[in-house]
Coordinates of C-alpha atoms in Angstrom, one line a residue:
M1 CA -0.1 0.1 -0.5
R2 CA 1.0 3.7 -0.7
R3 CA 1.2 4.5 2.8
L4 CA 4.8 5.0 5.1
R5 CA 5.5 1.9 7.9
R6 CA 7.1 1.9 10.8
A7 CA 10.5 0.0 10.9
G8 CA 10.9 -3.5 10.3
D9 CA 7.2 -3.0 8.1
H10 CA 7.7 -4.3 4.2
G11 CA 6.7 -1.1 2.4
P12 CA 8.2 1.7 -0.1
S13 CA 11.0 3.4 0.8
L14 CA 10.7 6.9 1.1
Q15 CA 12.9 8.0 -1.6
K16 CA 10.0 6.7 -3.9
T17 CA 6.9 7.7 -1.6
P18 CA 5.2 10.8 -3.0
R19 CA 5.4 13.7 -0.2
Y20 CA 1.7 13.4 0.9
Q21 CA 2.6 10.1 2.0
L22 CA 5.0 10.4 4.1
F23 CA 3.4 10.2 7.4
R24 CA 2.6 7.5 9.9
G25 CA 0.6 7.2 13.0
A26 CA -2.7 8.1 13.6
S27 CA -4.2 11.5 15.4
L28 CA -4.6 12.7 18.6
A29 CA -7.4 15.7 19.2
V30 CA -6.2 18.9 19.7
G31 CA -7.2 20.4 23.0
L32 CA -8.9 17.6 24.8
T33 CA -12.0 19.5 26.5
L34 CA -12.7 17.1 29.0
S35 CA -10.9 15.5 31.5
A36 CA -9.3 11.8 31.2
S37 CA -11.5 10.9 34.2
A38 CA -14.4 13.2 33.5
L39 CA -14.9 11.3 29.7
A40 CA -14.0 7.9 30.9
G41 CA -16.5 8.3 33.4
A42 CA -19.0 9.3 30.7
L43 CA -18.2 6.2 28.2
E44 CA -17.5 3.7 30.9
P45 CA -20.8 2.3 29.8
A46 CA -20.0 2.2 26.3
G47 CA -16.4 0.2 26.9
L48 CA -14.6 3.0 24.7
A49 CA -11.3 3.4 24.8
T50 CA -10.9 7.6 25.5
S51 CA -6.9 6.9 24.4
R52 CA -5.1 5.5 21.5
T53 CA -3.1 2.2 21.7
D54 CA -1.6 2.3 18.7
L55 CA 1.0 4.7 18.9
T56 CA 4.2 5.3 20.7
P57 CA 4.7 8.1 22.5
K58 CA 6.8 9.1 19.6
D59 CA 4.5 8.7 17.6
Q60 CA 1.5 10.7 19.5
A61 CA 3.8 13.7 20.0
R62 CA 4.2 14.1 15.6
V63 CA 0.8 12.8 15.1
L64 CA -0.8 16.0 18.1
A65 CA 1.9 18.4 16.2
V66 CA 0.4 17.5 12.8
T67 CA -3.1 17.8 13.5
R68 CA -3.0 21.1 15.6
P69 CA -4.5 23.6 13.7
T70 CA -2.4 26.1 11.4
T71 CA -1.9 29.5 12.5
D72 CA -0.3 30.4 8.9
F73 CA -2.1 31.1 6.2
S74 CA 0.1 32.8 4.0
K75 CA 0.3 29.3 1.9
P76 CA -1.3 25.6 2.0
E77 CA 0.2 23.4 5.1
Q78 CA 2.0 20.3 4.0
F79 CA -0.3 17.2 2.5
E80 CA -3.2 19.9 2.5
L81 CA -3.8 18.9 -1.8
M82 CA -4.2 15.7 -0.5
Q83 CA -7.6 15.8 1.5
G84 CA -8.6 12.2 1.4
G85 CA -4.9 11.1 2.4
A86 CA -3.0 8.5 0.0
G87 CA -6.6 6.8 -1.6
T88 CA -7.6 11.4 -2.9
S89 CA -8.5 11.5 -6.4
R90 CA -6.8 13.2 -9.1
R91 CA -8.7 12.9 -11.7
D92 CA -10.3 15.7 -13.3
A93 CA -13.0 17.5 -11.3
N94 CA -16.0 16.6 -13.4
R95 CA -19.7 15.0 -12.8
D96 CA -17.8 11.8 -12.1
A97 CA -15.6 13.4 -9.4
F98 CA -17.5 11.1 -6.4
S99 CA -17.7 8.2 -8.0
Q100 CA -13.7 7.0 -8.7
F101 CA -12.4 4.7 -6.4
S102 CA -9.4 5.2 -3.6
A103 CA -6.3 5.6 -5.5
N104 CA -4.2 3.3 -3.1
I105 CA -6.1 0.3 -3.4
T106 CA -5.0 -3.0 -5.4
F107 CA -6.0 -3.8 -8.9
E108 CA -7.9 -6.8 -7.6
E109 CA -9.6 -4.5 -5.4
E110 CA -10.5 -2.6 -8.5
G111 CA -12.7 -5.3 -10.0
N112 CA -14.2 -5.4 -6.7
F113 CA -14.8 -1.6 -6.1
K114 CA -16.1 -2.3 -9.9
L115 CA -18.7 -5.3 -9.2
G116 CA -19.7 -3.2 -6.1
N117 CA -20.3 0.3 -8.2
A118 CA -23.0 -2.1 -10.5
L119 CA -24.4 -3.6 -7.7
F120 CA -24.8 0.2 -6.3
R121 CA -26.6 1.2 -9.6
K122 CA -29.0 -2.0 -10.2
N123 CA -32.5 -1.9 -10.3
W124 CA -34.3 -4.0 -8.4
V125 CA -37.4 -5.7 -9.3
S126 CA -40.9 -6.5 -8.2
S127 CA -41.7 -10.2 -7.4
P128 CA -42.1 -12.5 -8.4
S129 CA -39.6 -12.1 -11.7
S130 CA -37.6 -14.3 -14.3
T131 CA -34.6 -12.3 -13.0
Q132 CA -34.4 -14.4 -9.2
A133 CA -31.4 -12.7 -8.5
S134 CA -32.7 -9.0 -9.0
D135 CA -36.2 -9.6 -7.4
G136 CA -37.5 -8.4 -3.9
L137 CA -38.1 -5.0 -4.5
G138 CA -40.3 -3.0 -2.1
P139 CA -43.3 -4.0 -1.3
L140 CA -43.0 -0.3 -0.2
F141 CA -40.6 1.8 -1.3
N142 CA -38.2 4.9 -2.0
E143 CA -36.2 4.0 -5.3
R144 CA -35.2 0.9 -6.8
A145 CA -31.5 1.6 -7.0
C146 CA -28.7 3.0 -4.4
Q147 CA -27.4 5.2 -7.2
N148 CA -31.0 6.9 -8.1
C149 CA -30.9 8.3 -4.6
H150 CA -27.3 8.9 -4.0
L151 CA -27.0 10.8 -7.5
K152 CA -23.4 10.6 -9.0
D153 CA -22.6 8.7 -5.9
G154 CA -23.7 12.6 -4.4
R155 CA -25.8 15.0 -2.5
G156 CA -30.0 14.3 -3.0
R157 CA -32.0 17.4 -4.0
P158 CA -35.1 18.4 -2.5
P159 CA -38.3 17.7 -3.9
E160 CA -38.9 21.2 -6.4
G161 CA -41.6 21.9 -9.0
D162 CA -41.6 18.7 -11.4
V163 CA -38.4 17.3 -9.6
G164 CA -39.6 14.2 -6.9
S165 CA -38.1 13.2 -3.8
T166 CA -36.3 10.4 -4.1
S167 CA -33.5 11.9 -3.0
M168 CA -34.6 13.0 0.1
F169 CA -37.3 11.5 2.0
L170 CA -39.2 11.6 5.5
R171 CA -38.2 9.6 9.4
L172 CA -41.0 8.9 10.9
A173 CA -40.8 8.6 14.3
R174 CA -42.1 9.3 18.0
D175 CA -40.7 9.8 21.8
A176 CA -40.9 7.2 24.2
S177 CA -44.4 6.9 25.9
S178 CA -43.6 4.7 28.9
A179 CA -40.7 3.9 31.2
E180 CA -41.2 0.9 29.4
E181 CA -39.8 2.3 26.5
R182 CA -37.9 5.0 28.4
A183 CA -36.0 1.9 29.2
E184 CA -35.2 0.6 25.6
I185 CA -34.0 3.8 24.7
A186 CA -31.7 4.2 27.6
D187 CA -30.4 0.4 27.3
H188 CA -29.9 1.6 23.6
K189 CA -32.3 -0.9 22.5
V190 CA -33.6 1.4 20.0
L191 CA -32.9 4.4 18.9
N192 CA -37.1 5.9 18.7
F193 CA -40.1 4.5 18.2
P194 CA -41.8 4.4 14.4
D195 CA -45.6 5.4 12.9
P196 CA -47.4 2.5 13.8
V197 CA -48.9 2.3 10.7
Y198 CA -46.4 3.7 8.6
G199 CA -43.1 2.8 10.0
S200 CA -39.8 4.6 10.0
Q201 CA -39.9 6.1 7.2
L202 CA -42.0 7.2 4.3
Q203 CA -42.4 5.2 1.0
D204 CA -43.9 7.1 -1.6
L205 CA -43.6 4.1 -4.8
A206 CA -45.4 0.7 -4.4
V207 CA -45.1 -2.5 -6.4
P208 CA -47.5 -3.3 -8.5
G209 CA -51.2 -3.8 -6.6
L210 CA -50.0 -2.0 -3.7
R211 CA -50.5 1.4 -3.0
G212 CA -47.5 4.0 -2.3
E213 CA -47.7 5.5 1.5
G214 CA -48.3 9.4 0.8
R215 CA -46.0 12.1 -0.3
M216 CA -43.8 14.7 1.3
H217 CA -45.1 18.2 0.5
V218 CA -43.4 21.0 1.2
D219 CA -43.6 24.5 1.7
Y220 CA -41.4 27.1 1.8
R221 CA -41.8 30.9 3.6
E222 CA -38.7 33.8 2.7
Q223 CA -37.6 35.5 5.2
E224 CA -35.0 38.1 4.8
V225 CA -31.8 38.8 6.9
T226 CA -29.8 41.5 6.9
L227 CA -26.0 41.5 7.5
G228 CA -23.9 43.9 9.0
D229 CA -23.0 45.7 5.5
G230 CA -26.6 46.2 5.1
S231 CA -27.0 43.6 2.2
V232 CA -29.7 41.4 2.4
V233 CA -30.0 37.3 2.0
S234 CA -33.2 36.0 1.4
L235 CA -33.6 32.5 3.4
R236 CA -36.6 30.1 2.7
K237 CA -38.1 28.4 5.8
P238 CA -39.5 24.9 4.8
S239 CA -42.7 23.3 6.5
Y240 CA -43.6 19.3 6.3
S241 CA -46.3 17.7 5.6
V242 CA -47.8 14.4 3.8
D243 CA -50.2 14.3 0.6
G244 CA -52.5 11.7 0.2
L245 CA -51.7 9.1 3.4
A246 CA -53.0 5.8 2.1
Y247 CA -53.6 3.9 5.1
G248 CA -55.2 6.3 7.3
P249 CA -53.7 9.4 9.7
L250 CA -50.0 9.5 11.0
D251 CA -49.7 8.9 15.2
P252 CA -50.0 12.3 16.8
Y253 CA -46.6 12.2 18.1
T254 CA -45.4 11.1 15.1
T255 CA -42.4 13.3 14.0
L256 CA -41.6 14.0 10.3
S257 CA -37.6 14.7 9.8
P258 CA -36.5 15.4 6.2
R259 CA -33.6 13.6 5.1
L260 CA -31.3 14.6 2.2
T261 CA -29.2 12.3 1.0
P262 CA -25.7 13.3 1.7
P263 CA -22.0 13.0 0.0
M264 CA -20.7 9.1 -0.3
I265 CA -17.1 9.9 -0.9
G266 CA -14.7 9.3 2.0
L267 CA -17.0 7.3 4.4
G268 CA -14.0 4.4 4.4
L269 CA -11.6 6.4 6.2
I270 CA -14.5 8.1 8.4
E271 CA -14.5 4.3 9.6
Q272 CA -11.4 4.5 10.4
I273 CA -10.6 7.4 12.5
A274 CA -10.2 6.5 16.1
P275 CA -13.1 7.1 18.3
A276 CA -10.4 8.1 20.7
D277 CA -9.8 11.1 18.7
I278 CA -13.5 11.9 18.1
L279 CA -14.3 11.5 21.5
A280 CA -11.5 13.8 22.4
H281 CA -13.4 16.7 20.7
A282 CA -16.7 16.0 23.3
D283 CA -17.8 18.8 25.7
P284 CA -21.1 17.9 26.6
E285 CA -21.0 19.6 29.9
D286 CA -19.1 22.8 28.0
R287 CA -16.4 23.0 30.9
N288 CA -14.6 25.1 28.8
N289 CA -17.4 27.5 28.2
D290 CA -17.3 28.1 24.5
W291 CA -20.7 27.7 23.8
I292 CA -19.5 24.7 22.0
S293 CA -21.0 21.3 23.8
G294 CA -20.7 18.6 21.3
K295 CA -21.3 14.8 22.5
P296 CA -20.9 11.6 20.9
N297 CA -24.2 9.7 19.9
I298 CA -23.4 6.7 21.8
V299 CA -25.6 3.5 19.7
R300 CA -25.1 -0.5 20.1
D301 CA -23.8 -1.9 17.1
G302 CA -26.4 -3.9 15.5
L303 CA -24.1 -6.7 14.1
S304 CA -22.2 -7.0 17.5
G305 CA -24.8 -5.9 20.1
A306 CA -21.6 -3.7 21.5
L307 CA -22.3 -0.2 22.7
T308 CA -20.2 2.4 20.2
L309 CA -19.6 5.2 18.4
G310 CA -21.9 6.5 15.9
R311 CA -20.4 8.3 13.2
F312 CA -22.6 8.1 9.9
G313 CA -25.7 9.5 9.5
W314 CA -27.5 13.2 9.9
K315 CA -27.6 12.0 13.3
A316 CA -24.7 9.9 13.8
Q317 CA -26.9 6.8 14.8
T318 CA -25.3 4.6 12.3
P319 CA -21.6 3.1 13.4
S320 CA -20.7 1.3 10.8
I321 CA -20.8 1.1 6.9
R322 CA -22.2 -1.9 6.3
E323 CA -25.3 -1.1 9.1
Q324 CA -25.7 1.9 7.3
A325 CA -26.0 -0.1 3.7
A326 CA -28.6 -2.4 5.6
D327 CA -30.3 0.3 7.3
A328 CA -30.7 1.6 3.2
F329 CA -31.4 -1.6 1.1
A330 CA -34.4 -2.4 4.1
G331 CA -35.9 0.9 4.2
D332 CA -35.2 2.5 0.9
I333 CA -35.8 0.0 -1.6
G334 CA -37.5 -3.0 1.2
I335 CA -34.6 -5.5 0.1
S336 CA -33.7 -7.6 2.9
T337 CA -29.6 -8.7 3.9
P338 CA -28.5 -10.9 7.0
E339 CA -28.1 -7.9 9.0
M340 CA -32.0 -7.5 8.5
P341 CA -33.6 -10.1 7.6
K342 CA -37.3 -8.8 6.9
S343 CA -38.3 -9.4 3.5
E344 CA -41.4 -7.5 3.7
G345 CA -39.4 -3.5 4.6
D346 CA -40.4 -1.4 6.5
C347 CA -44.2 -2.8 5.8
T348 CA -46.0 -3.0 9.2
T349 CA -48.5 -5.3 10.8
A350 CA -51.4 -2.2 10.1
E351 CA -50.4 -2.8 6.1
K352 CA -51.7 -6.3 5.5
A353 CA -51.9 -5.9 2.1
C354 CA -47.8 -5.4 2.2
L355 CA -47.6 -8.4 4.0
A356 CA -49.4 -10.7 1.8
M357 CA -46.9 -9.8 -1.4
P358 CA -44.6 -11.7 -2.4
N359 CA -40.7 -11.4 -2.0
G360 CA -37.8 -12.1 -3.6
V361 CA -36.0 -15.0 -1.2
Q362 CA -34.4 -17.8 -3.4
Q363 CA -33.9 -20.7 -0.8
R364 CA -30.8 -21.4 -3.4
L365 CA -29.4 -18.6 -2.8
G366 CA -29.6 -18.4 0.8
P367 CA -32.9 -16.6 3.2
V368 CA -32.4 -13.0 2.4
E369 CA -32.7 -11.2 -1.0
A370 CA -29.4 -9.5 -1.1
P371 CA -27.3 -11.9 0.3
P372 CA -23.4 -11.7 2.0
P373 CA -21.6 -11.2 -1.7
V374 CA -24.1 -8.7 -2.0
M375 CA -23.2 -7.0 0.8
D376 CA -19.8 -7.5 0.8
L377 CA -19.8 -5.7 -2.8
V378 CA -21.4 -3.2 -1.9
T379 CA -19.5 -2.0 1.5
F380 CA -16.6 -2.3 -0.3
Y381 CA -17.6 0.3 -3.4
S382 CA -19.1 2.7 -0.4
Q383 CA -15.6 2.5 1.9
N384 CA -13.9 2.7 -1.1
L385 CA -15.0 5.9 -2.8
A386 CA -12.5 8.5 -3.2
V387 CA -12.3 11.6 -1.8
P388 CA -11.5 14.2 -4.9
A389 CA -8.1 16.1 -4.4
R390 CA -8.6 20.4 -3.3
R391 CA -8.6 22.8 -5.8
D392 CA -6.5 26.1 -6.3
L393 CA -5.9 26.2 -2.1
D394 CA -3.0 28.3 -2.8
T395 CA -4.6 31.2 -4.6
P396 CA -4.5 34.5 -2.3
Q397 CA -8.8 34.1 -1.8
V398 CA -8.6 31.0 -0.6
L399 CA -6.0 31.4 2.2
A400 CA -7.3 34.4 3.2
G401 CA -10.9 32.5 3.3
K402 CA -9.4 29.9 5.2
K403 CA -8.1 32.2 7.8
Q404 CA -11.6 33.1 7.9
F405 CA -12.7 30.3 8.8
Y406 CA -10.8 29.5 11.7
E407 CA -10.9 33.2 13.1
M408 CA -15.0 32.6 12.8
G409 CA -14.8 29.7 14.8
C410 CA -15.9 27.1 12.4
I411 CA -13.5 24.5 13.6
S412 CA -14.7 24.1 16.9
C413 CA -17.0 21.8 15.3
H414 CA -15.8 21.4 11.6
T415 CA -12.6 20.1 13.1
P416 CA -9.5 20.2 9.9
K417 CA -7.1 16.8 10.2
F418 CA -7.2 13.5 11.9
V419 CA -5.1 10.6 11.1
T420 CA -6.8 7.1 10.5
L421 CA -5.9 4.2 12.6
R422 CA -2.8 1.7 12.5
G423 CA -4.4 -1.2 12.3
T424 CA -7.6 -1.4 9.4
P425 CA -8.9 -4.3 7.9
N426 CA -8.0 -2.5 4.4
K427 CA -4.5 -1.1 4.1
A428 CA -5.6 1.5 2.0
Q429 CA -7.3 3.0 4.7
A430 CA -4.7 2.9 7.1
F431 CA -2.3 5.5 8.6
Q432 CA -4.0 8.4 6.4
L433 CA -3.7 12.0 7.1
I434 CA -7.4 12.9 5.9
W435 CA -8.9 16.7 5.7
P436 CA -12.8 16.0 6.4
Y437 CA -13.8 19.3 8.3
S438 CA -16.3 17.8 11.2
D439 CA -15.8 16.4 14.4
F440 CA -18.7 14.1 14.2
L441 CA -20.3 15.0 17.3
L442 CA -23.8 15.9 17.6
H443 CA -24.1 20.0 18.3
D444 CA -27.1 21.4 19.0
M445 CA -28.2 24.1 16.0
G446 CA -31.1 26.0 17.1
P447 CA -35.0 25.8 17.0
D448 CA -35.0 27.0 13.3
L449 CA -32.8 23.6 12.3
A450 CA -35.2 21.4 14.7
D451 CA -36.9 18.7 13.6
G452 CA -37.9 17.8 16.7
Q453 CA -37.1 14.0 16.5
A454 CA -34.5 12.3 18.7
V455 CA -32.8 9.9 17.9
G456 CA -30.6 7.5 20.4
E457 CA -28.9 10.2 22.7
A458 CA -29.6 12.8 20.0
T459 CA -32.1 15.5 20.1
G460 CA -34.6 16.9 17.8
S461 CA -32.2 19.9 17.2
E462 CA -29.2 18.4 17.8
W463 CA -26.9 17.1 14.4
R464 CA -24.0 15.6 13.0
T465 CA -21.2 17.8 11.9
P466 CA -21.4 17.4 8.1
P467 CA -18.1 16.9 6.9
L468 CA -16.8 19.7 4.1
W469 CA -14.9 17.8 2.0
G470 CA -15.9 17.9 -1.5
I471 CA -18.7 20.4 -0.9
G472 CA -17.5 22.4 -3.3
L473 CA -18.4 20.2 -6.7
T474 CA -21.8 20.0 -5.6
R475 CA -22.8 22.0 -8.5
T476 CA -20.3 20.0 -10.7
V477 CA -21.4 16.4 -10.0
N478 CA -25.2 17.1 -9.1
G479 CA -26.2 20.3 -10.7
N480 CA -27.5 21.9 -7.8
T481 CA -26.1 24.0 -4.6
F482 CA -28.7 22.8 -2.1
Y483 CA -27.1 22.4 1.5
L484 CA -27.9 21.2 5.2
H485 CA -30.2 18.3 6.2
D486 CA -33.3 19.0 4.6
G487 CA -31.8 21.7 1.5
R488 CA -33.1 24.4 2.4
A489 CA -29.7 26.8 1.6
R490 CA -29.3 27.3 -1.9
S491 CA -25.6 28.4 -1.6
L492 CA -23.3 27.8 1.0
A493 CA -23.9 31.5 2.7
E494 CA -27.4 30.5 3.2
A495 CA -26.1 27.6 5.1
I496 CA -23.8 29.2 7.4
L497 CA -26.4 31.6 8.1
W498 CA -29.3 29.0 9.3
H499 CA -26.1 28.0 11.9
G500 CA -27.8 28.3 15.3
G501 CA -27.3 27.2 18.9
E502 CA -24.2 26.4 18.9
G503 CA -23.1 28.0 15.7
R504 CA -24.5 31.1 16.3
K505 CA -21.4 32.8 17.7
A506 CA -19.4 31.4 14.1
R507 CA -22.6 32.7 12.4
D508 CA -23.0 36.2 13.5
R509 CA -19.5 36.5 12.7
F510 CA -19.5 35.3 9.4
A511 CA -22.7 38.0 9.1
A512 CA -21.0 40.7 10.7
A513 CA -18.2 40.4 8.2
D514 CA -17.6 42.6 5.5
A515 CA -18.5 41.4 1.5
A516 CA -14.9 40.4 0.8
D517 CA -14.5 38.5 4.0
R518 CA -17.5 36.4 3.7
D519 CA -17.1 35.6 -0.3
A520 CA -13.2 34.9 0.7
L521 CA -14.6 32.2 2.9
V522 CA -17.1 30.7 0.5
K523 CA -14.0 30.3 -2.1
F524 CA -12.2 28.1 0.7
L525 CA -15.4 26.1 1.6
E526 CA -16.0 26.0 -2.8
S527 CA -12.1 24.4 -3.0
L528 CA -12.8 22.3 -0.5

């Protein structure tokens, strides 16, 4: 693999290794906000390590130095171009910029990536069908293929005009309503409770002979914000409802949470950030009084049953890429997997016609519609979609914007750098210095962005800090510039101006800045 190894390992010599790969070790989080004893006490029930065990003291010192936020904005930092480490894609920044495989996987692995890509793009069909390896769709579903939601492996878009909601959906959930249910959440047995009729997700499509559950409806109201220099920005505030409910009303306590599909790049690298490095940024009690109190979402791993760190999803509710893929197969397409073997998908006991529909299980292929080889390949594909290289990172305006990003306090949540674990299942993700610009923690973003839906330890106003790498290629890849969890922001400036709660200080500094500084900060984001 293209990485620097410790003495005694068999790897490329320093003379033959590109400079951006000359790094070993893994990061220590900068500025530990909780004392070691307090953090350990808070996380003891989960059994999560609060310090790194894969680093020597020398490595720890070196990693601490390289991941410390810079104070020099006169030039790019070393290795900054390759924001996805040695796996960074150097291909042209075109519509396929998010669909490239990691540059440091083997030739054999490239074959597995391409097979996974084919399965990711595969359209599933309803049962019974002559294409027995492809049937099992639904019976209720949002789309027929993974790629139809993750458009070009990138960002989804909200329904608008004649554009449907295939890349944005509504999560349906309610809080606990009894002591028993509260105990289930406290024990991490469930994240929340689905609607008794419509389940955990609204599915607007259905196989022949069955009705979809209903359709998302969005209304927008424009509201003007006056910035410090007198310029005015119009923000659109959405409200959500469901049209054409097919099986009666929603439960009165069911909340609607819109979720835009996020980009797929860099997921395998995120999966290999040491939990201790993420947890070191947690400060749930705001002990340093900076008004930033990120906290982890501790969840139960659906595969092992152990408590672990959630790091994927808008509320950090999912611990691994494989579990995320299984959840999407079940909820979005209605396909059963070994991890989630419900062939009826999200059909509930109240939807009897749905439960009576045939499924796509072929006993000769196993007891589920997507057997282990399918999950292996889709997971591998999802783990190895490369992060594109930075662009224009040495221009004066981008460097000035980076300085504004730091000085306005954006890095309090959007942590610039990590280095992945030393021992990873795939060596392509090992020891990589990466630049995701996220702490992967939950933050209260205020009432304007709140969806009112608790997910595990995430409250109705808390969201995981989304990674920013690749955000500047949104228009190139997806032909739009819709941001935030529901796509309400039509530009990066609008996205910043929606920040409330823990993000309000940074938002206010951005709003008070002059136009040149705001433009520079946006140019910096567009270079990621």
